Coordinates of C-alpha atoms in Angstrom, one line a residue:
M1 CA -31.7 -88.2 -10.9
S2 CA -30.2 -85.3 -9.1
T3 CA -32.3 -82.2 -8.7
L4 CA -31.0 -79.0 -10.4
P5 CA -30.3 -76.0 -8.3
T6 CA -33.2 -73.6 -7.8
Y7 CA -31.5 -70.8 -9.7
A8 CA -31.2 -72.9 -12.9
S9 CA -34.9 -72.7 -13.5
S10 CA -34.6 -69.0 -14.2
S11 CA -32.0 -69.4 -16.9
S12 CA -34.6 -68.2 -19.4
A13 CA -34.1 -64.8 -18.0
F14 CA -30.8 -64.5 -19.9
E15 CA -32.3 -65.1 -23.4
P16 CA -31.5 -62.4 -25.8
S17 CA -35.0 -62.3 -27.2
S18 CA -36.4 -61.2 -23.9
S19 CA -37.5 -57.5 -24.1
S20 CA -38.2 -57.0 -20.4
S21 CA -35.6 -55.2 -18.4
R22 CA -36.2 -57.7 -15.6
L23 CA -34.9 -60.6 -17.9
R24 CA -31.4 -59.0 -18.2
P25 CA -28.5 -60.4 -16.3
P26 CA -28.3 -59.1 -12.7
S27 CA -25.0 -57.4 -13.4
Q28 CA -26.6 -55.3 -16.3
S29 CA -30.1 -54.8 -14.8
Y30 CA -29.4 -51.2 -13.8
F31 CA -27.9 -49.9 -17.1
N32 CA -29.8 -48.1 -19.7
P33 CA -27.7 -48.3 -22.9
E34 CA -30.3 -46.2 -24.9
S35 CA -29.7 -43.1 -22.8
D36 CA -25.9 -42.9 -22.8
D37 CA -25.9 -39.3 -24.1
D38 CA -27.9 -38.2 -21.0
D39 CA -25.9 -40.4 -18.6
V40 CA -25.8 -38.2 -15.5
F41 CA -26.2 -39.2 -11.9
D42 CA -29.7 -40.5 -11.3
P43 CA -30.9 -41.6 -7.8
Q44 CA -32.9 -44.4 -9.5
S45 CA -29.6 -46.0 -10.8
I46 CA -28.7 -47.1 -7.3
D47 CA -29.2 -50.8 -6.6
P48 CA -31.9 -51.0 -3.9
E49 CA -30.3 -54.2 -2.5
L50 CA -26.6 -53.7 -2.8
R51 CA -26.7 -49.9 -2.6
L52 CA -24.0 -49.6 -5.3
R53 CA -23.7 -46.5 -7.6
T54 CA -23.4 -47.3 -11.2
V55 CA -20.3 -46.4 -13.2
R56 CA -20.6 -43.2 -15.3
T57 CA -19.1 -43.1 -18.8
A58 CA -16.3 -40.8 -19.7
H59 CA -18.6 -38.9 -22.1
S60 CA -21.0 -37.9 -19.4
V61 CA -18.2 -36.7 -17.1
I62 CA -16.6 -34.5 -19.8
A63 CA -20.0 -33.2 -20.9
E64 CA -20.9 -32.2 -17.3
S65 CA -17.5 -30.5 -16.7
I66 CA -17.9 -28.5 -20.0
R67 CA -21.4 -27.4 -18.9
T68 CA -20.1 -26.4 -15.5
E69 CA -17.3 -24.3 -17.1
E70 CA -19.7 -22.7 -19.5
H71 CA -22.0 -21.7 -16.7
A72 CA -19.1 -20.3 -14.7
E73 CA -17.8 -18.3 -17.7
K74 CA -21.3 -16.9 -18.3
R75 CA -21.6 -15.8 -14.7
A76 CA -18.1 -14.2 -14.8
K77 CA -19.0 -12.3 -18.0
R78 CA -22.2 -11.0 -16.5
R79 CA -20.3 -9.7 -13.4
R80 CA -17.6 -8.2 -15.6
L81 CA -20.3 -6.5 -17.9
F82 CA -22.1 -5.1 -14.8
R83 CA -18.9 -3.6 -13.4
N84 CA -18.1 -2.0 -16.8
M85 CA -21.6 -0.6 -17.0
T86 CA -21.4 0.8 -13.5
R87 CA -17.9 2.3 -14.2
K88 CA -18.9 3.9 -17.5
A89 CA -22.5 4.9 -16.6
S90 CA -21.5 8.5 -16.2
G91 CA -19.8 8.7 -19.6
L92 CA -22.1 6.5 -21.7
G93 CA -25.6 7.3 -23.0
L94 CA -28.3 4.8 -23.3
G95 CA -27.8 4.3 -27.1
S96 CA -24.0 3.8 -26.8
L97 CA -24.6 1.4 -23.8
K98 CA -27.0 -0.7 -25.9
E99 CA -24.5 -0.7 -28.8
S100 CA -21.7 -2.0 -26.5
I101 CA -23.9 -4.8 -25.2
R102 CA -24.9 -5.7 -28.8
R103 CA -21.2 -5.9 -29.8
K104 CA -20.4 -8.2 -26.9
A105 CA -23.3 -10.5 -27.7
P106 CA -21.7 -12.2 -30.7
S107 CA -18.6 -13.1 -28.8
E108 CA -20.7 -14.7 -26.1
A109 CA -22.7 -16.6 -28.7
G110 CA -19.5 -17.8 -30.4
T111 CA -18.3 -19.1 -27.0
A112 CA -21.5 -21.0 -26.4
D113 CA -21.5 -22.4 -30.0
S114 CA -17.9 -23.6 -29.6
R115 CA -18.8 -25.3 -26.3
R116 CA -21.9 -27.0 -27.9
A117 CA -19.8 -28.2 -30.9
T118 CA -17.4 -29.7 -28.5
V119 CA -20.1 -31.6 -26.7
T120 CA -21.7 -32.9 -30.0
T121 CA -18.4 -34.2 -31.2
L122 CA -18.2 -36.4 -28.1
G123 CA -20.1 -39.7 -28.4
V124 CA -20.0 -43.4 -27.8
G125 CA -19.7 -45.3 -31.1
S126 CA -20.4 -44.0 -34.6
E127 CA -23.7 -42.5 -35.8
S128 CA -23.1 -43.4 -39.5
G129 CA -24.3 -47.0 -39.4
S130 CA -21.4 -48.6 -37.6
S131 CA -22.0 -51.8 -35.7
P132 CA -23.3 -51.1 -32.2
Q133 CA -21.0 -51.7 -29.3
A134 CA -21.8 -54.0 -26.5
P135 CA -23.0 -52.4 -23.3
H136 CA -20.2 -53.9 -21.3
S137 CA -17.4 -52.5 -23.6
P138 CA -18.2 -48.8 -24.6
Q139 CA -15.9 -47.0 -27.0
L140 CA -13.9 -44.3 -25.4
P141 CA -14.9 -40.8 -26.7
T142 CA -12.5 -38.6 -28.8
I143 CA -11.9 -35.3 -27.0
V144 CA -11.8 -32.3 -29.3
P145 CA -10.4 -29.2 -27.6
P146 CA -12.6 -26.1 -27.9
S147 CA -11.6 -23.3 -30.3
P148 CA -10.0 -20.3 -28.7
V149 CA -12.3 -17.4 -28.1
V150 CA -10.9 -14.1 -29.4
P151 CA -12.2 -11.1 -27.5
P152 CA -13.6 -8.1 -29.4
Q153 CA -11.2 -5.3 -30.3
E154 CA -13.0 -2.8 -28.1
E155 CA -12.3 -5.0 -25.0
V156 CA -8.7 -5.5 -26.0
A157 CA -8.3 -1.7 -26.3
S158 CA -9.8 -1.1 -22.9
W159 CA -7.4 -3.5 -21.1
K160 CA -4.9 -1.8 -18.8
P161 CA -1.9 -3.0 -17.0
F162 CA -2.5 -4.4 -13.6
G163 CA -2.7 -1.7 -11.0
Q164 CA -3.7 1.2 -13.2
G165 CA -7.5 0.9 -12.8
K166 CA -9.7 3.5 -11.2
G167 CA -11.8 3.3 -8.1
K168 CA -11.0 3.7 -4.5
G169 CA -9.7 0.5 -2.8
K170 CA -9.9 -1.5 -6.1
A171 CA -6.7 -0.7 -8.0
E172 CA -3.3 -2.0 -7.0
P173 CA -1.0 0.9 -6.2
E174 CA 1.9 1.5 -8.6
R175 CA 5.4 0.5 -7.6
R176 CA 8.0 3.1 -7.1
S177 CA 11.8 3.2 -7.6
V178 CA 13.9 5.3 -5.3
F179 CA 17.5 6.0 -6.5
V180 CA 20.4 6.9 -4.3
N181 CA 23.5 8.5 -6.0
I182 CA 22.4 7.0 -9.3
P183 CA 21.0 9.2 -12.1
L184 CA 17.4 8.6 -13.0
P185 CA 16.8 6.8 -16.3
H186 CA 15.4 8.7 -19.2
R187 CA 12.0 7.0 -19.0
L188 CA 11.5 8.7 -15.6
L189 CA 12.5 12.2 -16.7
D190 CA 10.5 14.9 -18.5
S191 CA 11.6 17.1 -21.3
S192 CA 13.3 19.5 -18.9
G193 CA 15.3 16.8 -17.1
E194 CA 13.1 16.8 -14.0
P195 CA 11.6 13.6 -12.4
I196 CA 8.1 12.8 -13.8
V197 CA 6.9 11.1 -10.7
R198 CA 6.0 13.5 -7.9
Y199 CA 5.4 12.2 -4.4
V200 CA 3.2 13.7 -1.7
R201 CA 4.6 16.0 1.0
N202 CA 5.3 14.7 4.5
K203 CA 2.9 17.4 5.8
V204 CA -0.3 15.9 7.1
R205 CA -3.7 17.4 7.8
T206 CA -6.4 15.8 9.9
S207 CA -8.7 18.8 10.2
K208 CA -12.0 18.9 8.4
Y209 CA -12.1 22.6 7.4
T210 CA -10.0 25.4 6.0
L211 CA -10.7 29.1 6.0
I212 CA -12.3 28.8 2.5
T213 CA -14.3 25.6 3.0
F214 CA -15.5 26.2 6.6
L215 CA -18.7 28.0 5.9
P216 CA -20.1 25.8 3.0
K217 CA -19.0 22.5 4.6
N218 CA -20.4 23.4 8.1
L219 CA -23.7 24.5 6.7
F220 CA -24.0 21.3 4.7
E221 CA -23.3 19.3 7.8
Q222 CA -25.9 21.2 9.8
F223 CA -28.6 21.1 7.2
R224 CA -28.3 17.3 7.0
R225 CA -30.5 17.4 10.0
V226 CA -34.2 17.3 9.0
A227 CA -35.2 19.6 11.9
N228 CA -33.0 22.4 10.6
I229 CA -34.5 22.1 7.2
Y230 CA -38.0 22.2 8.7
F231 CA -37.3 25.4 10.7
L232 CA -35.6 27.0 7.6
F233 CA -38.7 26.3 5.6
G234 CA -40.8 27.8 8.3
V235 CA -38.7 31.0 8.3
I236 CA -38.9 31.3 4.5
I237 CA -42.7 31.2 4.4
Q238 CA -42.9 33.9 7.0
F239 CA -41.4 36.4 4.6
F240 CA -44.6 36.2 2.4
P241 CA -47.4 38.5 3.4
A242 CA -50.0 35.9 2.5
F243 CA -49.2 33.9 5.6
G244 CA -49.7 37.0 7.9
A245 CA -46.5 36.7 9.9
P246 CA -46.1 39.9 12.0
N247 CA -42.3 40.0 12.0
A248 CA -40.3 37.4 10.0
Q249 CA -36.9 38.6 11.4
I250 CA -37.8 37.6 14.9
G251 CA -38.9 34.1 13.8
M252 CA -35.4 33.4 12.3
L253 CA -33.5 34.2 15.4
P254 CA -33.8 30.7 17.0
L255 CA -32.5 29.1 13.8
V256 CA -29.6 31.5 13.4
A257 CA -28.7 31.1 17.1
I258 CA -28.6 27.3 16.7
L259 CA -26.5 27.4 13.5
G260 CA -24.1 30.0 15.0
I261 CA -23.5 28.2 18.2
T262 CA -23.0 24.8 16.4
A263 CA -20.6 26.5 13.9
I264 CA -18.5 28.0 16.8
K265 CA -18.3 24.6 18.5
D266 CA -17.2 22.9 15.3
G267 CA -14.7 25.7 14.6
I268 CA -13.1 25.3 18.0
E269 CA -12.8 21.6 17.7
D270 CA -11.2 21.9 14.3
W271 CA -8.8 24.6 15.5
R272 CA -7.6 22.1 18.1
R273 CA -6.9 19.6 15.3
V274 CA -5.0 22.2 13.4
K275 CA -2.8 22.9 16.4
L276 CA -2.0 19.2 16.8
D277 CA -1.2 18.9 13.1
S278 CA 1.1 21.9 13.3
E279 CA 2.8 20.4 16.4
V280 CA 3.4 17.1 14.5
N281 CA 4.5 18.7 11.2
N282 CA 6.9 21.0 13.0
S283 CA 8.6 18.3 15.0
A284 CA 12.4 18.1 14.7
T285 CA 14.4 15.4 13.0
T286 CA 17.9 15.0 11.5
K287 CA 18.4 14.9 7.8
L288 CA 21.4 14.6 5.5
E289 CA 22.1 17.9 3.9
G290 CA 24.7 19.0 1.3
W291 CA 23.7 15.9 -0.8
R292 CA 21.6 15.7 -4.0
N293 CA 18.4 13.7 -3.8
V294 CA 17.8 12.8 -7.5
N295 CA 14.2 11.6 -6.8
Q296 CA 13.1 15.2 -6.2
P297 CA 13.1 18.2 -8.7
K298 CA 15.7 20.9 -8.2
D299 CA 12.9 23.5 -7.9
P300 CA 9.5 22.1 -7.1
R301 CA 7.7 25.5 -7.5
S302 CA 5.3 26.2 -10.3
V303 CA 5.9 28.9 -12.9
V304 CA 3.6 31.4 -11.1
E305 CA 5.4 30.8 -7.8
K306 CA 8.8 31.3 -9.4
V307 CA 7.6 34.6 -11.0
F308 CA 6.2 36.1 -7.8
G309 CA 8.8 34.6 -5.5
I310 CA 6.3 32.5 -3.6
G311 CA 7.5 29.4 -1.8
Q312 CA 11.0 28.2 -0.8
A313 CA 13.7 28.7 -3.4
P314 CA 16.2 25.8 -3.8
G315 CA 19.3 26.2 -1.6
R316 CA 17.5 28.5 0.9
T317 CA 16.6 27.5 4.5
S318 CA 13.0 28.1 5.4
K319 CA 12.0 30.3 8.3
G320 CA 10.7 27.4 10.4
V321 CA 14.0 25.5 10.0
R322 CA 16.0 28.6 11.0
K323 CA 13.8 29.1 14.1
L324 CA 14.3 25.4 15.1
R325 CA 18.1 25.6 14.7
A326 CA 18.2 28.8 16.7
Q327 CA 16.2 27.3 19.5
E328 CA 18.3 24.2 19.6
G329 CA 21.5 26.3 19.4
N330 CA 20.4 28.4 22.4
L331 CA 19.6 25.2 24.2
G332 CA 23.0 23.8 23.4
N333 CA 24.7 27.0 24.6
Q334 CA 22.7 26.8 27.9
I335 CA 23.9 23.2 28.3
V336 CA 27.5 24.2 27.7
M337 CA 27.2 27.1 30.3
D338 CA 25.7 24.8 32.9
S339 CA 28.5 22.2 32.4
Q340 CA 31.2 24.9 32.6
K341 CA 29.7 26.2 35.8
S342 CA 29.6 22.8 37.4
Q343 CA 33.3 22.2 36.4
E344 CA 34.3 25.5 37.9
E345 CA 32.6 24.6 41.1
E346 CA 34.5 21.3 41.2
L347 CA 37.8 23.1 40.5
D348 CA 37.2 25.4 43.4
N349 CA 37.2 22.4 45.8
V350 CA 40.6 21.2 44.5
V351 CA 43.6 21.7 46.9
V352 CA 46.3 23.9 45.4
V353 CA 49.7 22.2 45.2
D354 CA 53.2 23.4 44.6
K355 CA 54.8 23.4 41.1
E356 CA 57.5 20.9 42.3
S357 CA 55.1 18.5 43.8
Y358 CA 52.6 18.3 40.9
P359 CA 53.7 19.0 37.3
L360 CA 51.6 21.5 35.5
E361 CA 51.6 19.5 32.3
N362 CA 49.6 16.8 34.0
M363 CA 46.9 19.2 35.3
P364 CA 43.5 18.6 33.6
S365 CA 42.8 21.5 31.3
L366 CA 39.3 23.1 31.1
E367 CA 38.2 23.1 27.5
V368 CA 35.1 25.2 26.6
P369 CA 33.2 23.8 23.7
S370 CA 32.5 26.0 20.8
Q371 CA 29.1 27.4 19.8
S372 CA 28.8 25.0 16.9
G373 CA 29.6 22.0 19.0
Y374 CA 26.0 21.1 19.4
R375 CA 25.5 20.7 15.7
H376 CA 28.7 18.7 15.3
S377 CA 27.7 16.4 18.1
L378 CA 24.9 15.2 15.8
M379 CA 27.4 13.7 13.4
L380 CA 28.1 10.0 13.4
R381 CA 31.9 10.2 12.9
K382 CA 33.4 7.1 14.3
T383 CA 36.8 8.2 13.1
T384 CA 38.8 11.5 13.1
S385 CA 38.8 14.1 10.4
A386 CA 39.6 11.6 7.6
P387 CA 38.0 8.2 7.2
S388 CA 40.1 5.3 8.1
M389 CA 41.2 2.6 5.6
V390 CA 38.5 0.3 6.9
S391 CA 35.8 2.8 6.1
R392 CA 37.3 3.4 2.6
K393 CA 37.0 -0.3 1.7
S394 CA 34.2 -0.8 -0.8
V395 CA 31.7 -3.1 1.0
G396 CA 28.1 -3.8 0.0
V397 CA 26.5 -0.7 -1.7
M398 CA 29.6 1.5 -1.0
D399 CA 31.9 2.3 -3.9
W400 CA 35.0 4.2 -2.8
S401 CA 36.4 4.2 -6.3
R402 CA 34.0 7.0 -7.3
P403 CA 34.7 10.5 -6.0
G404 CA 32.3 12.1 -3.6
M405 CA 31.4 15.8 -3.1
G406 CA 32.5 15.8 0.6
S407 CA 29.9 18.3 1.6
A408 CA 27.3 16.0 3.2
Q409 CA 26.5 16.6 6.8
W410 CA 23.7 16.1 9.3
E411 CA 21.4 19.0 9.8
R412 CA 18.2 19.5 11.9
T413 CA 15.0 20.0 10.0
L414 CA 11.2 19.6 10.3
W415 CA 9.1 16.6 9.7
K416 CA 7.1 18.3 6.9
K417 CA 10.3 19.0 5.0
L418 CA 11.2 15.4 4.5
E419 CA 10.8 13.9 1.0
V420 CA 11.0 10.5 -0.6
G421 CA 14.6 9.4 -1.0
D422 CA 16.0 11.6 1.9
I423 CA 18.4 10.0 4.4
V424 CA 17.5 10.5 8.0
L425 CA 19.2 9.9 11.3
L426 CA 17.2 8.8 14.3
R427 CA 18.3 8.8 17.9
D428 CA 17.2 6.8 20.9
N429 CA 13.5 7.6 22.0
D430 CA 12.9 9.6 18.7
Q431 CA 9.7 9.1 16.9
V432 CA 9.8 8.0 13.3
P433 CA 8.8 10.9 11.0
A434 CA 7.9 8.8 7.9
D435 CA 8.0 5.2 6.7
I436 CA 11.7 4.5 6.6
I437 CA 13.9 1.6 5.4
V438 CA 16.6 0.7 7.9
L439 CA 20.0 1.0 6.3
S440 CA 22.3 0.7 9.4
T441 CA 22.1 0.8 13.2
S442 CA 24.4 1.2 16.1
N443 CA 23.8 -2.4 17.2
A444 CA 26.6 -4.9 16.5
D445 CA 24.0 -7.4 15.2
D446 CA 22.4 -4.7 12.9
L447 CA 19.2 -4.7 15.0
C448 CA 17.0 -2.0 16.4
F449 CA 14.0 -1.9 18.7
V450 CA 10.8 0.0 18.1
E451 CA 7.6 0.6 20.1
T452 CA 4.4 0.6 18.0
K453 CA 2.0 1.8 20.7
N454 CA 0.7 4.6 18.5
L455 CA 0.0 2.2 15.6
D456 CA -1.6 -1.0 17.1
G457 CA -1.6 -0.2 20.9
E458 CA 1.1 -2.8 21.7
T459 CA 3.7 -1.7 24.2
N460 CA 6.1 -4.6 23.7
L461 CA 9.2 -3.8 21.7
K462 CA 9.5 -5.2 18.2
I463 CA 12.8 -6.1 16.5
R464 CA 13.8 -4.5 13.2
R465 CA 17.0 -5.2 11.3
A466 CA 19.2 -3.4 8.8
L467 CA 19.8 -4.6 5.3
K468 CA 23.0 -6.6 4.9
A469 CA 24.2 -4.6 1.9
T470 CA 23.9 -1.3 3.8
A471 CA 24.8 -2.4 7.3
S472 CA 28.4 -1.1 7.1
I473 CA 27.3 2.5 6.5
S474 CA 28.3 4.6 9.6
S475 CA 29.1 8.2 8.4
E476 CA 28.2 10.9 5.9
E477 CA 31.2 9.9 3.7
D478 CA 29.8 6.3 3.5
L479 CA 26.4 7.7 2.4
E480 CA 28.1 9.8 -0.3
H481 CA 29.7 6.7 -1.8
A482 CA 26.7 4.4 -1.5
R483 CA 24.9 3.6 -4.8
F484 CA 21.7 1.5 -4.9
V485 CA 18.1 1.5 -6.1
V486 CA 15.1 0.5 -4.0
D487 CA 12.2 -1.0 -6.0
S488 CA 9.3 -0.6 -3.6
E489 CA 5.7 -1.6 -3.7
G490 CA 3.0 1.0 -3.7
P491 CA 1.5 2.4 -0.5
H492 CA -1.2 0.4 1.1
A493 CA -2.9 0.3 4.6
N494 CA -1.6 -3.2 5.7
L495 CA 0.6 -2.6 8.8
Y496 CA 2.1 -6.1 8.7
T497 CA 3.2 -6.6 5.1
Y498 CA 5.7 -4.9 2.9
N499 CA 7.7 -6.1 -0.2
G500 CA 10.6 -4.4 -1.8
V501 CA 14.0 -5.1 -3.4
L502 CA 17.3 -3.3 -2.9
K503 CA 19.4 -3.6 -6.1
Y504 CA 23.1 -2.7 -6.3
T505 CA 26.2 -3.5 -8.2
P506 CA 29.2 -4.3 -5.9
A507 CA 32.4 -2.4 -6.6
D508 CA 34.9 -4.4 -8.7
P509 CA 38.5 -3.4 -7.9
Y510 CA 39.9 -5.7 -10.6
G511 CA 37.6 -4.4 -13.4
K512 CA 36.0 -7.8 -14.2
G513 CA 32.5 -6.5 -14.0
E514 CA 30.3 -7.5 -11.1
E515 CA 26.7 -8.7 -11.6
E516 CA 23.8 -6.9 -10.1
R517 CA 22.7 -8.2 -6.7
A518 CA 19.4 -7.8 -4.9
D519 CA 18.4 -8.0 -1.3
A520 CA 14.8 -8.5 -0.2
I521 CA 13.1 -5.8 1.9
T522 CA 10.2 -6.9 4.2
I523 CA 8.3 -5.4 7.1
N524 CA 11.2 -6.4 9.3
E525 CA 13.4 -3.8 7.6
L526 CA 10.8 -1.0 7.7
L527 CA 10.1 1.6 10.4
L528 CA 6.6 3.0 10.2
R529 CA 5.6 6.5 10.9
G530 CA 4.5 7.0 14.5
C531 CA 6.8 4.3 16.0
S532 CA 9.3 5.2 18.7
L533 CA 12.9 4.0 18.7
R534 CA 14.0 2.3 21.9
N535 CA 17.2 0.9 23.3
T536 CA 19.2 1.9 20.2
K537 CA 21.7 4.7 20.0
W538 CA 21.1 5.6 16.4
V539 CA 19.6 4.4 13.2
I540 CA 20.2 5.6 9.6
G541 CA 17.3 5.1 7.2
M542 CA 15.9 6.2 3.9
V543 CA 12.4 7.7 3.5
V544 CA 10.2 5.6 1.2
F545 CA 6.7 6.8 2.0
T546 CA 5.7 10.3 3.2
G547 CA 2.5 12.1 4.3
G548 CA -0.7 10.5 3.2
D549 CA 1.1 7.5 1.7
T550 CA 2.3 6.3 5.1
K551 CA 0.5 3.4 6.6
I552 CA -0.7 5.2 9.7
M553 CA -2.4 7.9 7.6
M554 CA -3.9 5.4 5.2
N555 CA -5.4 3.6 8.2
G556 CA -6.7 6.8 9.7
G557 CA -9.0 7.9 6.8
E558 CA -10.9 11.1 6.7
T559 CA -12.1 12.8 9.9
P560 CA -15.7 11.6 10.3
S561 CA -18.7 13.7 11.4
K562 CA -19.8 13.1 15.0
R563 CA -23.4 11.8 14.7
S564 CA -25.2 9.2 16.8
K565 CA -26.8 6.2 15.3
I566 CA -30.3 7.5 15.8
E567 CA -29.3 10.8 14.1
K568 CA -27.9 8.9 11.1
E569 CA -31.2 6.9 10.8
T570 CA -33.5 9.8 11.2
N571 CA -31.6 12.4 9.1
L572 CA -30.2 12.6 5.6

């Protein structure tokens, strides 16, 4: 008789009546069918010989994911509740704070109950006396989606549109729309027909003090030092006779001397900052005048300023602008006189000829420019007195079918007089007075080159390009007939990103009705304040950010106090 294999003798290990876990088949020796509800990963469920991980049921995977989501939601709610408590701590009392927490507790409990109900509905097999399933063929669980959680009414009422929250550096700045030769919609106008949105001035100030705030701010800065507080306390107690000080006035002289000398030093440093700010704000640039900027009110003065005649009235030129134009006019006359003198010297060296040998009509005539020739030289007229037929063609944003005022012209002005929506003209080597969108350039490829040394320290030239829809603009008449809207993002400090859209409706000579078009505006079409124009004859642009909204000013921040690290650690 043949001998049976050695593993046949252990066939009794597969009897169903055996209660030991070691008598189960090898393929099922590492399952525990009685703990399916708690089937999570267990290191003991790894085969010590084959090092194989057991298969987890679908119920355990779903239950674990639901628990993870529930924990993450609780953490997010706790962080959100803490932020709300911090934000509203100044306006809420202790009782109202407890009441708000008590109102939010039922919603969190309802969320947890819905999660638990979802987990309990998931199971393997039936609990109402159905036949048990074999371990090797478990029944797939039925997934019941959790009920939606409705937030309480007070939370819904406190929700705000994105970008309208409070807090420095946390809220997304609001977008702005700049209109050119298009009336503002009614939603952007107040009851008097003036724009609701008011933008900051292009005048900047980096100084720490003013005439009113110098004394309190400077004393606060000095008494942040513990030594000054100590000496002040010593001077105060000397005024009481109980301490026996012979002369308290003499004891306060050292402290007064230290405070006075420090105040004089701080005042001189701040006065130098004021001079630099004035030099920057009073720098010259070229702006389109005789043209209505619909983004600005007709008279920005308040009622009190209008009554007492304070400020600049609309239609009047300020004293600083008149002084600038007078200086540049004198400079232009001096240039004309120098050129006339040089031409006269050249004519003196010309040999006189007879009338018969050289016709007088071929002699070069000496023409003296007029006094206003310097101002007219600023204009970008590529044609004669009337625009040519090519410039009258409606291209891009230009619509020559609509009449223009015909009074627009380039005028010199100051940096601080620029406003959002103004059209400016930049020449070669000019500094950019504000954040400007490039409309057109003198380059045939609609390119311009800028140097950003004042922004990021890089001296290499960077390429900027004009928008395709506005690249054909070359004169004041073209700007009068241009119609478009710029939807810009809000001001932020990132020097390398910008997002905007130029929207316009092309002119339709056939009256079929053209659809609105849009061109994207990126950082490649934006000139930042502080940059310098290089290797480009001229650039026409539109101001989109002014003053404190420009990127260079947002990166600068407030003027800090000069204190060493040791002084910051040892003082208040």
